[in-house]
Coordinates of C-alpha atoms in Angstrom, one line a residue:
M1 CA -8.4 10.4 37.5
L2 CA -7.1 7.9 35.0
L3 CA -7.0 4.1 35.3
K4 CA -3.6 2.5 35.7
D5 CA -3.8 0.9 32.3
S6 CA -5.2 4.0 30.5
R7 CA -3.5 5.0 27.2
Y8 CA -3.5 8.5 28.6
K9 CA -1.6 7.6 31.9
D10 CA 1.6 9.2 30.6
A11 CA 0.1 12.3 29.1
R12 CA 1.1 15.5 30.7
R13 CA -1.5 17.7 32.5
F14 CA -1.9 21.4 31.6
E15 CA 0.2 23.6 33.8
A16 CA -0.9 26.8 35.6
D17 CA 0.3 30.2 34.3
E18 CA 1.9 32.9 36.4
Q19 CA -1.5 33.8 38.0
G20 CA -2.1 30.2 38.9
N21 CA -4.8 29.7 36.2
V22 CA -5.0 26.4 34.5
P23 CA -6.1 26.8 30.8
C24 CA -7.8 23.3 30.8
K25 CA -8.5 20.8 33.5
G26 CA -7.4 17.8 31.6
T27 CA -4.4 16.2 29.9
R28 CA -2.5 17.2 26.9
P29 CA -2.8 15.0 23.8
R30 CA -0.8 11.9 24.2
V31 CA 2.3 11.1 22.1
I32 CA 1.6 8.5 19.4
G33 CA 4.6 6.7 18.1
A34 CA 5.0 4.9 14.8
A35 CA 3.0 1.7 14.5
V36 CA 5.2 -1.4 14.7
G37 CA 4.5 -4.9 13.5
V38 CA 1.7 -3.9 11.2
L39 CA -0.5 -5.6 8.7
E40 CA -1.9 -3.9 5.6
H41 CA -5.7 -4.1 5.2
V42 CA -7.5 -3.0 2.0
V43 CA -10.7 -1.3 3.1
Q44 CA -13.8 -3.1 1.9
E45 CA -17.4 -1.9 1.7
G46 CA -19.0 -2.0 5.1
D47 CA -15.7 -1.9 7.0
R48 CA -15.7 0.1 10.3
L49 CA -12.9 0.7 12.8
D50 CA -14.8 -1.2 15.5
L51 CA -15.5 -4.2 13.3
L52 CA -11.9 -4.4 12.2
A53 CA -10.8 -4.2 15.8
R54 CA -13.1 -7.1 16.7
H55 CA -11.7 -9.1 13.7
Y56 CA -8.0 -8.4 14.4
Y57 CA -8.0 -8.1 18.2
S58 CA -11.2 -9.9 19.3
D59 CA -12.2 -6.6 21.0
A60 CA -14.2 -3.9 19.2
R61 CA -13.3 -1.4 21.9
L62 CA -9.7 -1.3 20.5
W63 CA -10.7 0.6 17.4
W64 CA -8.5 3.5 18.6
R65 CA -5.4 1.4 18.0
I66 CA -6.2 1.3 14.3
L67 CA -6.9 5.0 14.3
D68 CA -3.6 5.7 16.0
A69 CA -1.7 3.9 13.3
N70 CA -3.7 5.8 10.6
P71 CA -3.9 9.4 11.8
D72 CA -5.1 10.6 8.4
L73 CA -8.4 8.7 9.0
G74 CA -9.6 11.6 11.1
S75 CA -10.7 12.1 14.7
G76 CA -12.4 8.8 15.4
V77 CA -15.9 10.4 15.5
E78 CA -16.8 8.4 12.4
L79 CA -16.1 4.7 12.7
A80 CA -17.3 3.9 9.2
L81 CA -14.7 3.8 6.5
A82 CA -17.0 4.1 3.5
A83 CA -15.0 7.0 2.0
R84 CA -11.8 4.9 2.2
V85 CA -13.0 1.8 0.2
G86 CA -10.0 0.4 -1.8
E87 CA -7.4 2.3 0.3
V88 CA -4.8 0.4 2.4
I89 CA -4.7 1.1 6.1
L90 CA -2.4 -0.2 8.7
I91 CA -3.4 -2.6 11.5
P92 CA -0.9 -2.6 14.3
K93 CA 0.2 -5.8 15.9
A94 CA -2.0 -6.9 18.9
K95 CA -0.2 -6.4 22.2
E96 CA 1.0 -9.6 23.8

């Protein structure tokens, strides 16, 4: 069950095959559109996705929004950006 404001609420569920077997009891990956209204941020030593989210959105739990705008950063397992120092990443506009 997903919360009404979950970012996965519109993701499709896996469908059963001809035998009625469902390959995975979950949702398919959600569609991530292009980031709009973005700022460019040059990664500094010590930057982490959660710390950037706290700075830009006043909520460290919104780190996934930065990851969505920068899919080349990886899977989100690693919040630290030490390997990206000096690179420019996109910070999407905070939702109003």
